[in-house]
Structures are given as structure tokens and as C-alpha cells.
């Protein structure tokens, strides 16, 4: 049996967490088909979005789950998302359909 002291245990298990790459929010743009007058400000996935007409700008993490979570939050608050781009990479096809799934 190998005995490990408390400090060895912490180092062994904390190292992978410390080495995880940091993901910073990226600039994002959404085009929303508002069913009513556009809201000037939304909060989606803990990021503030500012809207002028159908165009909303904000930030989102460029990870698949985060992109989808942010897009779905915008769709629930504003209406059908026509386009959604994070860090210059657009959401297209089935991914954009999944974002809007469940909207009336």
C-alpha cells in the first residue's frame, strides 16, 4: 500500500485543474426575428447583450455547449435566432435549428 501525505494528495489532484486552458469570452453577434419591439438589453448565459433592431451583440464562450446555451437563451428571450456567430464562427444548419427548437 502506498501512503500519500495530504500535500502530495493536493498536488496530485490539483495539477490537472491548474493546467486546464482558460477560455475567454469571444465577441458574438446574433440576428433575432423579434415578434415584438426589440429589447435594448438582454442577459444570456451571464453575459450582457445589447440590441438595436434585429442585431444583438455581446460575448459568449467559444465552446459548443456554451454557444448552444447562449443561443437558446437569446431565442427564449427574443424570438427565433436567424444567425448566431461567436468569435467569427457562425452557427449553421442543424446547430442553428437546435438553438430554435421548441419556439412557437
GROMACS .gro file of C-alpha atoms in nm:
model
  104
    1UNK     CA    1   0.000   0.000   0.000
    2UNK     CA    2   0.131   0.346  -0.093
    3UNK     CA    3   0.082   0.619   0.165
    4UNK     CA    4   0.034   0.969   0.040
    5UNK     CA    5   0.058   1.276   0.263
    6UNK     CA    6  -0.205   1.549   0.243
    7UNK     CA    7   0.022   1.782   0.046
    8UNK     CA    8   0.108   1.507  -0.207
    9UNK     CA    9  -0.262   1.434  -0.248
   10UNK     CA   10  -0.342   1.800  -0.316
   11UNK     CA   11  -0.060   1.837  -0.567
   12UNK     CA   12  -0.157   1.516  -0.750
   13UNK     CA   13  -0.520   1.617  -0.792
   14UNK     CA   14  -0.490   1.996  -0.821
   15UNK     CA   15  -0.237   1.992  -1.103
   16UNK     CA   16  -0.485   1.889  -1.376
   17UNK     CA   17  -0.719   2.169  -1.270
   18UNK     CA   18  -0.441   2.427  -1.275
   19UNK     CA   19  -0.327   2.311  -1.619
   20UNK     CA   20  -0.673   2.343  -1.778
   21UNK     CA   21  -0.668   2.603  -2.056
   22UNK     CA   22  -0.861   2.920  -1.989
   23UNK     CA   23  -1.137   3.009  -2.229
   24UNK     CA   24  -1.209   3.379  -2.256
   25UNK     CA   25  -1.539   3.513  -2.387
   26UNK     CA   26  -1.540   3.595  -2.757
   27UNK     CA   27  -1.729   3.870  -2.938
   28UNK     CA   28  -2.062   3.742  -3.062
   29UNK     CA   29  -2.342   3.867  -3.288
   30UNK     CA   30  -2.699   3.740  -3.320
   31UNK     CA   31  -2.976   3.834  -3.559
   32UNK     CA   32  -3.313   3.785  -3.391
   33UNK     CA   33  -3.658   3.783  -3.551
   34UNK     CA   34  -3.831   3.972  -3.270
   35UNK     CA   35  -4.207   3.902  -3.253
   36UNK     CA   36  -4.246   4.243  -3.083
   37UNK     CA   37  -4.036   4.555  -3.025
   38UNK     CA   38  -3.672   4.463  -2.960
   39UNK     CA   39  -3.538   4.486  -2.606
   40UNK     CA   40  -3.229   4.709  -2.587
   41UNK     CA   41  -3.052   4.484  -2.336
   42UNK     CA   42  -3.057   4.110  -2.259
   43UNK     CA   43  -2.854   3.888  -2.028
   44UNK     CA   44  -2.778   3.547  -2.176
   45UNK     CA   45  -2.551   3.290  -2.011
   46UNK     CA   46  -2.421   3.557  -1.768
   47UNK     CA   47  -2.319   3.796  -2.048
   48UNK     CA   48  -2.488   4.128  -2.130
   49UNK     CA   49  -2.613   4.164  -2.487
   50UNK     CA   50  -2.707   4.498  -2.644
   51UNK     CA   51  -2.964   4.505  -2.922
   52UNK     CA   52  -3.051   4.757  -3.192
   53UNK     CA   53  -3.334   4.631  -3.407
   54UNK     CA   54  -3.271   4.268  -3.504
   55UNK     CA   55  -2.896   4.285  -3.431
   56UNK     CA   56  -2.767   4.194  -3.085
   57UNK     CA   57  -2.401   4.198  -2.981
   58UNK     CA   58  -2.240   4.051  -2.673
   59UNK     CA   59  -1.996   3.786  -2.561
   60UNK     CA   60  -2.008   3.408  -2.542
   61UNK     CA   61  -1.763   3.130  -2.468
   62UNK     CA   62  -1.648   2.957  -2.785
   63UNK     CA   63  -1.731   2.606  -2.666
   64UNK     CA   64  -2.010   2.401  -2.826
   65UNK     CA   65  -2.222   2.368  -2.509
   66UNK     CA   66  -2.179   2.735  -2.417
   67UNK     CA   67  -2.256   2.852  -2.772
   68UNK     CA   68  -2.579   2.649  -2.770
   69UNK     CA   69  -2.676   2.761  -2.418
   70UNK     CA   70  -2.630   3.129  -2.513
   71UNK     CA   71  -2.814   3.092  -2.844
   72UNK     CA   72  -3.108   2.914  -2.677
   73UNK     CA   73  -3.124   3.182  -2.405
   74UNK     CA   74  -3.141   3.454  -2.671
   75UNK     CA   75  -3.411   3.261  -2.858
   76UNK     CA   76  -3.622   3.219  -2.542
   77UNK     CA   77  -3.595   3.588  -2.456
   78UNK     CA   78  -3.612   3.744  -2.801
   79UNK     CA   79  -3.750   3.507  -3.061
   80UNK     CA   80  -3.617   3.297  -3.345
   81UNK     CA   81  -3.241   3.337  -3.389
   82UNK     CA   82  -3.176   3.389  -3.761
   83UNK     CA   83  -2.797   3.389  -3.728
   84UNK     CA   84  -2.551   3.346  -3.442
   85UNK     CA   85  -2.175   3.397  -3.464
   86UNK     CA   86  -1.914   3.358  -3.188
   87UNK     CA   87  -1.553   3.458  -3.247
   88UNK     CA   88  -1.620   3.493  -3.620
   89UNK     CA   89  -1.753   3.136  -3.650
   90UNK     CA   90  -2.122   3.115  -3.749
   91UNK     CA   91  -2.368   2.860  -3.617
   92UNK     CA   92  -2.528   2.692  -3.921
   93UNK     CA   93  -2.762   2.415  -4.028
   94UNK     CA   94  -2.879   2.168  -3.766
   95UNK     CA   95  -2.695   2.351  -3.489
   96UNK     CA   96  -2.899   2.668  -3.556
   97UNK     CA   97  -3.218   2.458  -3.583
   98UNK     CA   98  -3.145   2.306  -3.239
   99UNK     CA   99  -3.098   2.655  -3.098
  100UNK     CA  100  -3.451   2.748  -3.207
  101UNK     CA  101  -3.615   2.412  -3.127
  102UNK     CA  102  -3.926   2.445  -2.913
  103UNK     CA  103  -4.012   2.802  -3.011
  104UNK     CA  104  -4.364   2.875  -3.130
   0.00000   0.00000   0.00000
